[in-house]
Structure formats: C-alpha cells, structure tokens
PDB file of C-alpha atoms in Angstrom:
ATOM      1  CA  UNK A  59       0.000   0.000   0.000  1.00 63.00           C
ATOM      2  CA  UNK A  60       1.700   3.619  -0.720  1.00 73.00           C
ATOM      3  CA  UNK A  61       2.348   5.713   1.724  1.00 82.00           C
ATOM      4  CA  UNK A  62       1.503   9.063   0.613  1.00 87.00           C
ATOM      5  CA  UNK A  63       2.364  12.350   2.766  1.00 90.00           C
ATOM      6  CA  UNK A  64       3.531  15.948   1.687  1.00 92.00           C
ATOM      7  CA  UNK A  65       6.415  16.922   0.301  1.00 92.00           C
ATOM      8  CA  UNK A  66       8.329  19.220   2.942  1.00 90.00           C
ATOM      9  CA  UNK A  67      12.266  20.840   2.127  1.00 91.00           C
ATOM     10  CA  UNK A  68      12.601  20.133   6.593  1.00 91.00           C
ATOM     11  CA  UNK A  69      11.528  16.477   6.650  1.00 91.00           C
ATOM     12  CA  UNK A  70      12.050  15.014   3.195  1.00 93.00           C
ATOM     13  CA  UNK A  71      15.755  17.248   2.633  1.00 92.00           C
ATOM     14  CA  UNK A  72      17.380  14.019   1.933  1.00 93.00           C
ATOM     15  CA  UNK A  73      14.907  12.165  -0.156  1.00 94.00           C
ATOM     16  CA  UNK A  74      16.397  11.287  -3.414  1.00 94.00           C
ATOM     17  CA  UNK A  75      14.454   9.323  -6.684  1.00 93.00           C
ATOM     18  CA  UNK A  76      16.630   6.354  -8.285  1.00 88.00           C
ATOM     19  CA  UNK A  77      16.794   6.834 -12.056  1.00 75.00           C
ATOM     20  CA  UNK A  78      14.682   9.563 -12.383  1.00 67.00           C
ATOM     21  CA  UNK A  79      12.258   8.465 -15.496  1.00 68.00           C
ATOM     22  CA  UNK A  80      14.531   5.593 -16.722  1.00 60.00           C
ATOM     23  CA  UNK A  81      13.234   3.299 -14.801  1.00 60.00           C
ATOM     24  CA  UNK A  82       9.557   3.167 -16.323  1.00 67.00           C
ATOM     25  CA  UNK A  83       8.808   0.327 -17.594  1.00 73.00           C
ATOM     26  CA  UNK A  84       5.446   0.594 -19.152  1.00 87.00           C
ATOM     27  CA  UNK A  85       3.856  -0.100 -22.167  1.00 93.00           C
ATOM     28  CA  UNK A  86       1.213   2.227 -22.183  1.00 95.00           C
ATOM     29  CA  UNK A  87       1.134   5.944 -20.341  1.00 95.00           C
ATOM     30  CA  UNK A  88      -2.627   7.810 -19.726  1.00 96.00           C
ATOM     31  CA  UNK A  89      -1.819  11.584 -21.732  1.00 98.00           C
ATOM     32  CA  UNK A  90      -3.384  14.618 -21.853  1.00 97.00           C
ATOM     33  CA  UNK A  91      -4.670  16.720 -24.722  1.00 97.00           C
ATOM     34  CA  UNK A  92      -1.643  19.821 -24.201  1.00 96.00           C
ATOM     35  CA  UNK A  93       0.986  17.094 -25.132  1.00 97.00           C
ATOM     36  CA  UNK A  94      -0.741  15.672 -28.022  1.00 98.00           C
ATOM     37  CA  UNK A  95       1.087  18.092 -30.771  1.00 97.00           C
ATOM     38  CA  UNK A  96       4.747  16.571 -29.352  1.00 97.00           C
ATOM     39  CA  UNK A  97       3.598  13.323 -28.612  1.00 98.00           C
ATOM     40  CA  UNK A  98       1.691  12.843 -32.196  1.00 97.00           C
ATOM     41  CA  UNK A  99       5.960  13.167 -33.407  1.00 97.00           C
ATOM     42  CA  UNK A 100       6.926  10.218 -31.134  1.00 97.00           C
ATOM     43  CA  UNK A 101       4.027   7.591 -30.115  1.00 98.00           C
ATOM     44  CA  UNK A 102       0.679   6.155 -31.433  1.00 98.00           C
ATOM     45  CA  UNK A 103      -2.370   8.203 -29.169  1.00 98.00           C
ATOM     46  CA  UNK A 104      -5.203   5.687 -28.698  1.00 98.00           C
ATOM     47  CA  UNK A 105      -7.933   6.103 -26.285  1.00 98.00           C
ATOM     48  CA  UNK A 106      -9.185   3.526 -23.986  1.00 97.00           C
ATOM     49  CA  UNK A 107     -11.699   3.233 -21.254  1.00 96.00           C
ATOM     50  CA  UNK A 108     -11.520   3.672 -17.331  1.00 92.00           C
ATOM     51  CA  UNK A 109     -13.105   1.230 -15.104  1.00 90.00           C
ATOM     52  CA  UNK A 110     -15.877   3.607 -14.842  1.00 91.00           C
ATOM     53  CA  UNK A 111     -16.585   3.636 -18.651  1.00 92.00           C
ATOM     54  CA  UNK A 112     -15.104   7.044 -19.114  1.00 94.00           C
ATOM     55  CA  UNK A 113     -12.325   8.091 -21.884  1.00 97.00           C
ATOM     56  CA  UNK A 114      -8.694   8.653 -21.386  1.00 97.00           C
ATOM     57  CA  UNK A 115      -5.809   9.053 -23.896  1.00 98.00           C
ATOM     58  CA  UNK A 116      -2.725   7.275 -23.793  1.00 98.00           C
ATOM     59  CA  UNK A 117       0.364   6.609 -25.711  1.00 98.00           C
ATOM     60  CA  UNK A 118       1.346   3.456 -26.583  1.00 97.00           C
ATOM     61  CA  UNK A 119       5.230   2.212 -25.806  1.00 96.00           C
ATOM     62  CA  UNK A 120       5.080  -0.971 -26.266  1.00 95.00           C
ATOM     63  CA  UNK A 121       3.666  -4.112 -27.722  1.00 94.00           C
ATOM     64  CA  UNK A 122       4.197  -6.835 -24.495  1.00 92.00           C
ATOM     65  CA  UNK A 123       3.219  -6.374 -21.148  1.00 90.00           C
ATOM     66  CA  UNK A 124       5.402  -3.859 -19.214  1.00 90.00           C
ATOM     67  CA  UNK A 125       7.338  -3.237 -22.109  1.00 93.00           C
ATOM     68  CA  UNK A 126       8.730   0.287 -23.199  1.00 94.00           C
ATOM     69  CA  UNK A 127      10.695   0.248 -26.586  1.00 95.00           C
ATOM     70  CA  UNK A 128      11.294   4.159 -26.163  1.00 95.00           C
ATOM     71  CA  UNK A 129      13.623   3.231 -23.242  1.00 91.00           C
ATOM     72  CA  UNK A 130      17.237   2.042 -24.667  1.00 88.00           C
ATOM     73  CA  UNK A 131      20.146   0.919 -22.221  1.00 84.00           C
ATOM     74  CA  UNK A 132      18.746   2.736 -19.255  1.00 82.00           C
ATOM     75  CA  UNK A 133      17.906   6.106 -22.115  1.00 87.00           C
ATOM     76  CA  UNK A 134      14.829   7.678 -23.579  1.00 91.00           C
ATOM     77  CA  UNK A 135      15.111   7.413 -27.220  1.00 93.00           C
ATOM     78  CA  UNK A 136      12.292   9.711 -27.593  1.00 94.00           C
ATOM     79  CA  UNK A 137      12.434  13.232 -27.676  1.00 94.00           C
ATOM     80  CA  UNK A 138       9.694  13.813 -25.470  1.00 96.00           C
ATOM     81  CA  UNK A 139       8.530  11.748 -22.257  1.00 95.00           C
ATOM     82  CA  UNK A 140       4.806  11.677 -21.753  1.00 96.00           C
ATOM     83  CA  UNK A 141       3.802  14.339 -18.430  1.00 95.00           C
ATOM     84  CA  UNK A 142       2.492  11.170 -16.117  1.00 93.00           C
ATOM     85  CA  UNK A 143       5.814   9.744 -16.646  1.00 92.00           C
ATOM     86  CA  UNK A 144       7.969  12.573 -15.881  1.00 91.00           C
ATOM     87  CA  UNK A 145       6.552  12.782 -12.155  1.00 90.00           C
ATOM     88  CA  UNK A 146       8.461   9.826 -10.506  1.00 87.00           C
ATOM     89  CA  UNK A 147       7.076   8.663  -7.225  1.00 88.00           C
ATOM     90  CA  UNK A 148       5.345  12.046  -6.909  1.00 92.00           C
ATOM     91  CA  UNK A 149       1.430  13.269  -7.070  1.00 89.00           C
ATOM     92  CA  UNK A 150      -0.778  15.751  -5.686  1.00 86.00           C
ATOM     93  CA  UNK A 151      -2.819  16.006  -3.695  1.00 79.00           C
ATOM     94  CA  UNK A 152      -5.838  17.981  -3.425  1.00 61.00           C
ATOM     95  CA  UNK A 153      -7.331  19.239  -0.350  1.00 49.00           C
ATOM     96  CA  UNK A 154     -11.338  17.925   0.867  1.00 47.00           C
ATOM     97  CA  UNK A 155     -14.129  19.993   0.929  1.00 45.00           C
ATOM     98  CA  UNK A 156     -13.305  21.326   4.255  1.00 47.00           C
ATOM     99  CA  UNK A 157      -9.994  22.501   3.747  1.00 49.00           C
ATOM    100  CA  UNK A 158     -10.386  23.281  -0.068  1.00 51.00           C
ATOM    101  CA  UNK A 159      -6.632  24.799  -0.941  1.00 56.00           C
ATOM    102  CA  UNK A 160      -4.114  24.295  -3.832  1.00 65.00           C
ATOM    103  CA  UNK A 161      -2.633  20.984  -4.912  1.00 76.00           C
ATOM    104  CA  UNK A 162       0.028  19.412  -3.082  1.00 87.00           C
ATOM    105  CA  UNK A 163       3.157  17.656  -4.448  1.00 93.00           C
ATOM    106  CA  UNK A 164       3.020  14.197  -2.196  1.00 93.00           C
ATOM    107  CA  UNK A 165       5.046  11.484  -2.217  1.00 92.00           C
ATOM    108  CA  UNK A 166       5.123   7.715  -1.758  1.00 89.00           C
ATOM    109  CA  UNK A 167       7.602   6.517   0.932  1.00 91.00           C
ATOM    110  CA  UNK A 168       7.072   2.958  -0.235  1.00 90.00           C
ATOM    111  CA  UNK A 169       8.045   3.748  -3.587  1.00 89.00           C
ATOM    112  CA  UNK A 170      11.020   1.640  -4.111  1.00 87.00           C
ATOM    113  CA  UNK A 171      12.750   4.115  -6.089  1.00 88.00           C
ATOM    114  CA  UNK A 172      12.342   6.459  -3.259  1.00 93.00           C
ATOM    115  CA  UNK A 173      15.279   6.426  -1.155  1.00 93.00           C
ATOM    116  CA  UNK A 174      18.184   9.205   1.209  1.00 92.00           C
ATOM    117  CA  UNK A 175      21.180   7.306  -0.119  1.00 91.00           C
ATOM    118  CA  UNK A 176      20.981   6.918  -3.928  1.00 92.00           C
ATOM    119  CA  UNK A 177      19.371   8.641  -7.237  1.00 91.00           C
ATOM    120  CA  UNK A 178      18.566  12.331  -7.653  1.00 92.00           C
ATOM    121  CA  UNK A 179      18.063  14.312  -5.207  1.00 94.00           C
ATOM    122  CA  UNK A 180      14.707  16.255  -4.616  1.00 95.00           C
ATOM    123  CA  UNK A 181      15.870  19.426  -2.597  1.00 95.00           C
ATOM    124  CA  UNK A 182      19.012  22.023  -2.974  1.00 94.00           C
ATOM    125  CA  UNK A 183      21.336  21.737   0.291  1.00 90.00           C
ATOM    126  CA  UNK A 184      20.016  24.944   1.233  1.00 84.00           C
ATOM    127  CA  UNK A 185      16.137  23.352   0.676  1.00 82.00           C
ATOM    128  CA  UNK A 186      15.263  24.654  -2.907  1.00 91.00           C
ATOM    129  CA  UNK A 187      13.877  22.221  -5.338  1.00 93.00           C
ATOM    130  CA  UNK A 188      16.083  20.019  -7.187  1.00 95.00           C
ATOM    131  CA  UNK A 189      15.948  19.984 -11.361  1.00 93.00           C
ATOM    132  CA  UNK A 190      13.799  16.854 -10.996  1.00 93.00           C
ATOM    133  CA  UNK A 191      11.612  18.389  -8.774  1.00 94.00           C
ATOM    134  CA  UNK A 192      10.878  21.379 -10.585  1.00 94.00           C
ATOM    135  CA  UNK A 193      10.448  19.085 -13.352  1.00 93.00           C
ATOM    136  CA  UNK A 194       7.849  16.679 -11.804  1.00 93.00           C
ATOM    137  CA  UNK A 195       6.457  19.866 -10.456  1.00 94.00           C
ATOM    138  CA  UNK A 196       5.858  20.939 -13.810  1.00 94.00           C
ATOM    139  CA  UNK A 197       4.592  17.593 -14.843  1.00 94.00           C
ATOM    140  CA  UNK A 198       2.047  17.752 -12.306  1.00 94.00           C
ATOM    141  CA  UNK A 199       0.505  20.304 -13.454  1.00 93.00           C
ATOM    142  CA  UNK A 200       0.079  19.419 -17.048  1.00 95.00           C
ATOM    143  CA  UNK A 201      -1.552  16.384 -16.038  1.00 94.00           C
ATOM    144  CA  UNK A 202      -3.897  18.120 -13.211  1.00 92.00           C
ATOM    145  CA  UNK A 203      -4.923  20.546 -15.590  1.00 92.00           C
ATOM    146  CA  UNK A 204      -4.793  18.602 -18.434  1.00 95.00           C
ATOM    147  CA  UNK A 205      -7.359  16.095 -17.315  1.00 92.00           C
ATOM    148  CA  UNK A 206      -9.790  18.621 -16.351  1.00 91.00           C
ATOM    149  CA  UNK A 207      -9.849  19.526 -20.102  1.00 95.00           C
ATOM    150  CA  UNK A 208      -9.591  16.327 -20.945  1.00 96.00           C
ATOM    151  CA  UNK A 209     -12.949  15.310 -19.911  1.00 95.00           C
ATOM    152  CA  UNK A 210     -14.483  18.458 -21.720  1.00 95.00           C
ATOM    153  CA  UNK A 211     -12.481  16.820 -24.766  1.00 97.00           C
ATOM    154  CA  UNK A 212     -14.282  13.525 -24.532  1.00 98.00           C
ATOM    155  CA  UNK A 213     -17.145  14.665 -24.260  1.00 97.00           C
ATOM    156  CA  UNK A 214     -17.817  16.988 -27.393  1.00 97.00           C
ATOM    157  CA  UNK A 215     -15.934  14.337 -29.105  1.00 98.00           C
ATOM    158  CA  UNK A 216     -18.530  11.766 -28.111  1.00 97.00           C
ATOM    159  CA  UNK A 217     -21.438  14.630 -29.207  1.00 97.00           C
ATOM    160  CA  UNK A 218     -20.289  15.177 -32.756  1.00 97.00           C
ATOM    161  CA  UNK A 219     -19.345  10.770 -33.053  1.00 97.00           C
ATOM    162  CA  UNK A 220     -15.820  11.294 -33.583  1.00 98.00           C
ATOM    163  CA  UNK A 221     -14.922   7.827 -31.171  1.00 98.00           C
ATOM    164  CA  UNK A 222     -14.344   5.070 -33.289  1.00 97.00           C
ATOM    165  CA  UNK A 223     -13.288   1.178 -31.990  1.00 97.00           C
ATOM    166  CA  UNK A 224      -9.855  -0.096 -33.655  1.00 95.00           C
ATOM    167  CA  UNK A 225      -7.967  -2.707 -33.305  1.00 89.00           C
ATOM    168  CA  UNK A 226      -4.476  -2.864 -33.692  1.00 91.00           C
ATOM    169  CA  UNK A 227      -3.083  -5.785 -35.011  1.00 93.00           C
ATOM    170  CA  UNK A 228       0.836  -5.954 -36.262  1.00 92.00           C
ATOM    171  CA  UNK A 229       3.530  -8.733 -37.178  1.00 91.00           C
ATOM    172  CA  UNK A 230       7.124  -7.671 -35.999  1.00 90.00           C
ATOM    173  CA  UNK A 231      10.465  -9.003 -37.468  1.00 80.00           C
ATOM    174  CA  UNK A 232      10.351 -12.794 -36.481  1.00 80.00           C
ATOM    175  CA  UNK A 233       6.558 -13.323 -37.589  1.00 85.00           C
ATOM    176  CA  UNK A 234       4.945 -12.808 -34.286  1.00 89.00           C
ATOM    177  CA  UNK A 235       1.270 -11.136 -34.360  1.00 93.00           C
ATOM    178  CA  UNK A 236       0.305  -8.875 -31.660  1.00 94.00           C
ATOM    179  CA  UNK A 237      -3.436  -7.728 -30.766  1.00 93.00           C
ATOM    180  CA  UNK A 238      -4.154  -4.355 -29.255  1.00 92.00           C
ATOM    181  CA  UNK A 239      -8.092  -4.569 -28.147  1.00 92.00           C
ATOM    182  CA  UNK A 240     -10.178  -2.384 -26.750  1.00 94.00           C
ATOM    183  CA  UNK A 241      -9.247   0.820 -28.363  1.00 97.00           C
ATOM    184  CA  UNK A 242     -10.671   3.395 -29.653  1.00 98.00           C
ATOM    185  CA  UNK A 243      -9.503   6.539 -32.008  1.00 97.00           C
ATOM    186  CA  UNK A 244     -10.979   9.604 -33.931  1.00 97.00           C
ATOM    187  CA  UNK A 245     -13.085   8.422 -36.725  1.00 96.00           C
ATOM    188  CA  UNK A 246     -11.323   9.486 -40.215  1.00 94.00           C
ATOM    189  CA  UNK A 247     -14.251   9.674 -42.253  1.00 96.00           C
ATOM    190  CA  UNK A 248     -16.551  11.369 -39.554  1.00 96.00           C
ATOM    191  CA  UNK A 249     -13.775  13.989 -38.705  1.00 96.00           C
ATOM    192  CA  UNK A 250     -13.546  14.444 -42.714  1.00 95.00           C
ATOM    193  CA  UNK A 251     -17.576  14.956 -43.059  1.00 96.00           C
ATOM    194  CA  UNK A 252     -17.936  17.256 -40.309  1.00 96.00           C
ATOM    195  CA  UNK A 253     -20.186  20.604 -41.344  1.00 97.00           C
ATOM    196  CA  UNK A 254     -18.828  23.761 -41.319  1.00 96.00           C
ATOM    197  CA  UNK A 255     -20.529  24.518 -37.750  1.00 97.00           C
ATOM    198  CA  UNK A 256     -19.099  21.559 -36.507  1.00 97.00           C
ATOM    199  CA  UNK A 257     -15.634  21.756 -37.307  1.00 96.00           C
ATOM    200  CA  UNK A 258     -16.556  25.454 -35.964  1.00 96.00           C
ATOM    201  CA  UNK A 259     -16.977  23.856 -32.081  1.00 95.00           C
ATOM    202  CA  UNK A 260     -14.219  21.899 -32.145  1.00 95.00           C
ATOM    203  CA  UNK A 261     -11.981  24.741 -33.214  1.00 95.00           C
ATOM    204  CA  UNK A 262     -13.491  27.081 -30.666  1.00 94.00           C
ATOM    205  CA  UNK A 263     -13.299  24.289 -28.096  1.00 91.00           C
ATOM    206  CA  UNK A 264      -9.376  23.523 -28.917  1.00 91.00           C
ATOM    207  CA  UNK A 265      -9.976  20.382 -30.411  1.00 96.00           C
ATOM    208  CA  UNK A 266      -9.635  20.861 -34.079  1.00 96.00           C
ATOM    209  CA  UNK A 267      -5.778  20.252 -33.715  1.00 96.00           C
ATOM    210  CA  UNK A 268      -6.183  17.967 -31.031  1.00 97.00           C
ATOM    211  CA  UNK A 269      -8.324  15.097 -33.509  1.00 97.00           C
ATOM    212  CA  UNK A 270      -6.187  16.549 -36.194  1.00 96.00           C
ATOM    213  CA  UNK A 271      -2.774  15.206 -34.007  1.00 97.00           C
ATOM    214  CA  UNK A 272      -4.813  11.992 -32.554  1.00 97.00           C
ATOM    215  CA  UNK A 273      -5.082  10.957 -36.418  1.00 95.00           C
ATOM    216  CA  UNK A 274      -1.873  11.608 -37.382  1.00 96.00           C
ATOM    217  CA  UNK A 275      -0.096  10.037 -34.089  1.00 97.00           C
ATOM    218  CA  UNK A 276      -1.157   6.577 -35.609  1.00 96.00           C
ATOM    219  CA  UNK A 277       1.176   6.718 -38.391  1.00 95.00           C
ATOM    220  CA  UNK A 278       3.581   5.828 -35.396  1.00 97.00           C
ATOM    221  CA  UNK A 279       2.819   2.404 -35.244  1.00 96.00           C
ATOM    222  CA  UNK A 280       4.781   1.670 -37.575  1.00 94.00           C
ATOM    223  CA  UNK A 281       7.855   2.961 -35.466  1.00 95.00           C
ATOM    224  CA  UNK A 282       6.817   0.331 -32.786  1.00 94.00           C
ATOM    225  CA  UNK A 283       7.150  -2.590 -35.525  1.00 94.00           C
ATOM    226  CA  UNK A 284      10.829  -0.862 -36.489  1.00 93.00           C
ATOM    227  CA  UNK A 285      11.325  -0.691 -32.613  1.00 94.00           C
ATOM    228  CA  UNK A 286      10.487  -4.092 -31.851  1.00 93.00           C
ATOM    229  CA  UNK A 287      12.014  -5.527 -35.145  1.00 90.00           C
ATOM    230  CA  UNK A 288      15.067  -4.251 -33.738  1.00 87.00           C
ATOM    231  CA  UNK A 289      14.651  -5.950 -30.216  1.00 85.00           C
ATOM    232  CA  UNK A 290      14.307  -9.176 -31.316  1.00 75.00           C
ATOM    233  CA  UNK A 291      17.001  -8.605 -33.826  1.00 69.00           C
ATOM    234  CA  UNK A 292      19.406  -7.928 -30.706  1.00 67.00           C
ATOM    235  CA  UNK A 293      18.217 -10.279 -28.692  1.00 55.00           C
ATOM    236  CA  UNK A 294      19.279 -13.113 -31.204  1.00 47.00           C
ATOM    237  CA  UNK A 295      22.462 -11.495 -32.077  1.00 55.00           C
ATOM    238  CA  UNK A 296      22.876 -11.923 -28.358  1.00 47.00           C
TER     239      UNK A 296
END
C-alpha cells in the first residue's frame, strides 16, 4: 500500500528518486490533450476506457506487457517523455471539501525508487527544489490541468461521433502477431464529413488540432514494428 504524505524541504531534505524516469517500464502511459502536438511526433495516441466507462488518452510504448521500446540501455530514445511519466514517485494532492486549498506535491515513501542514499536528489542543500523536482512539479501540473480539459475533450468528441473502436493488429520481425483490443480513435471519415458549424466547435473548443494530431499520431505504429524488429534482432544477435 503507498504511503503518501507531503512533500516538505525540513523532513524530506534528503529524499532522493533512483533513475529519475529511466526506470519506467510501461507499455502504455494515460496523456493529456496539451501534449498531443509533441507526442503525435513520437508515439501512437489511442484512447481507452476507465473502469468507470469514461475516456482517457494514452500513448502506446510498447507491444508486451510492461514493455517500453522508447527506453534504450537505461535512455529515452524519444524526444519527449509523456507528463504522467515525468513525475516519478510524486502526485498531488488535493485538499477535501473542508480545507479546499491548492494541490500538493506528495510522495510515496514505499516507492522503491524512493530512497536518502541513492538517485537524484529532490531538494538544494540549502532546501530549494532540485531539477527533478521542478520538473515533476511541472509535470504535475500538465496532467492536473490537463485532465480537467480532458474530460471536456471527450465529451464533445462523443457529441459530434468522432470515437471510433480499432484494433491494432501488427507482425514484428520474427513473424509474431500482436493484438491491441479495446481501443478506440478519432473516426477518419466522420472527422472528414464534419459541417462547417461543426468543425466550428471543435476549433473554438481547442480540439480541431487535437483530432487533427490523434489521427496523425497513428502513423507511429509503424515505429513500434521498427522498434520491436530491432529488439528481437538484438536479442538473437545476443
């Protein structure tokens, strides 16, 4: 179970995150629609549903289970790490009802890349944030702000029929098939028959770009087949 408290410069000076982001070893990460211009350059954007039946975007990293073929000898190979990624063992967290404030940045002691002897360091000696920190700090807020937009998102998307089911099936390298169910994407042939008031709201709204970059991020499947291809091709070599 985590163990979630505050972040404080006093009690937490020595805390310090092992590997920073390299250690992520995902193969999909939940995104948010202010990312979806750089990520649309990197990784296939797919959406997928929450275990209440909601929406979310994510970009996909990998084709087997806890697999990310962005990371390379401990390295991003991408030039751009998804926001939900970049935060480490970090969150916020908001205040109740009764003591409504601004966002904390907590962290989870249990984390096992949490630790005061190894890995970067959160705070300055003389208690200012660390570069990581001020980079998960950053993080954080794309993502807390980004999913409050992202449900607006969803749901004009849903109102015009844009959400369409796919399902992603490739064959890497060595012959192997792999089945992505369960996803969804813009529809091309709605998006392309919106009317002119349509395409209208989703401009207003933000969005035009956003479908526009959801679209175009699928063209980046292909780069997981080259990825994986080249794997396998090590692994043997190996």
């Amino acid at each position: 179970m985590a163990r979630l408290v505050a972040l404080d410069n006093v009690d937490h000076q020595h805390l310090r995150v092992i590997g920073g982001t390299s250690e992520v070893s995902v193969n999909q990460a939940l995104v948010v629609p202010s990312e979806f211009e750089q990520l649309q350059r990197e990784y296939p954007i797919l959406f997928r549903k929450d275990s209440d039946g909601g929406f979310q975007a994510v970009a996909i990293l990998g084709l087997d289970r806890g697999e990310n073929l962005f990371l390379r000898e401990g390295e991003w190979i991408a030039r751009y790490i998804p926001a939900t990624l970049r935060r480490g063992p970090l969150f916020l967290g908001v205040g109740d009802e009764e003591q409504p404030g601004d966002p904390a940045i907590v962290v989870d002691l249990d984390d096992p890349l949490v630790s005061e002897s190894e890995g970067e360091p959160l705070f300055l000696p003389h208690g200012g944030a660390a570069p990581f920190l001020q980079q998960a700090a950053e993080a954080l807020r794309t993502v807390h702000e980004g999913l409050e937009f992202s449900r607006t998102m969803f749901a004009l998307f849903a109102e015009l029929d844009l959400i369409q089911a796919v399902e992603i099936n490739v064959e890497v390298g060595d012959g192997t098939r792999y089945r992505l169910p369960d996803l969804f994407t813009i529809g091309v042939e709605r998006l392309a028959g919106l009317s002119g008031a349509e395409l209208e709201r989703l401009n207003r709204g933000g969005l035009l770009a956003a479908a526009i970059h959801l679209r175009s991020s699928l063209g980046n499947i292909n780069r997981l087949i080259e990825l994986k291809t080249g794997k396998l091709g090590q692994a043997v070599d190996a």
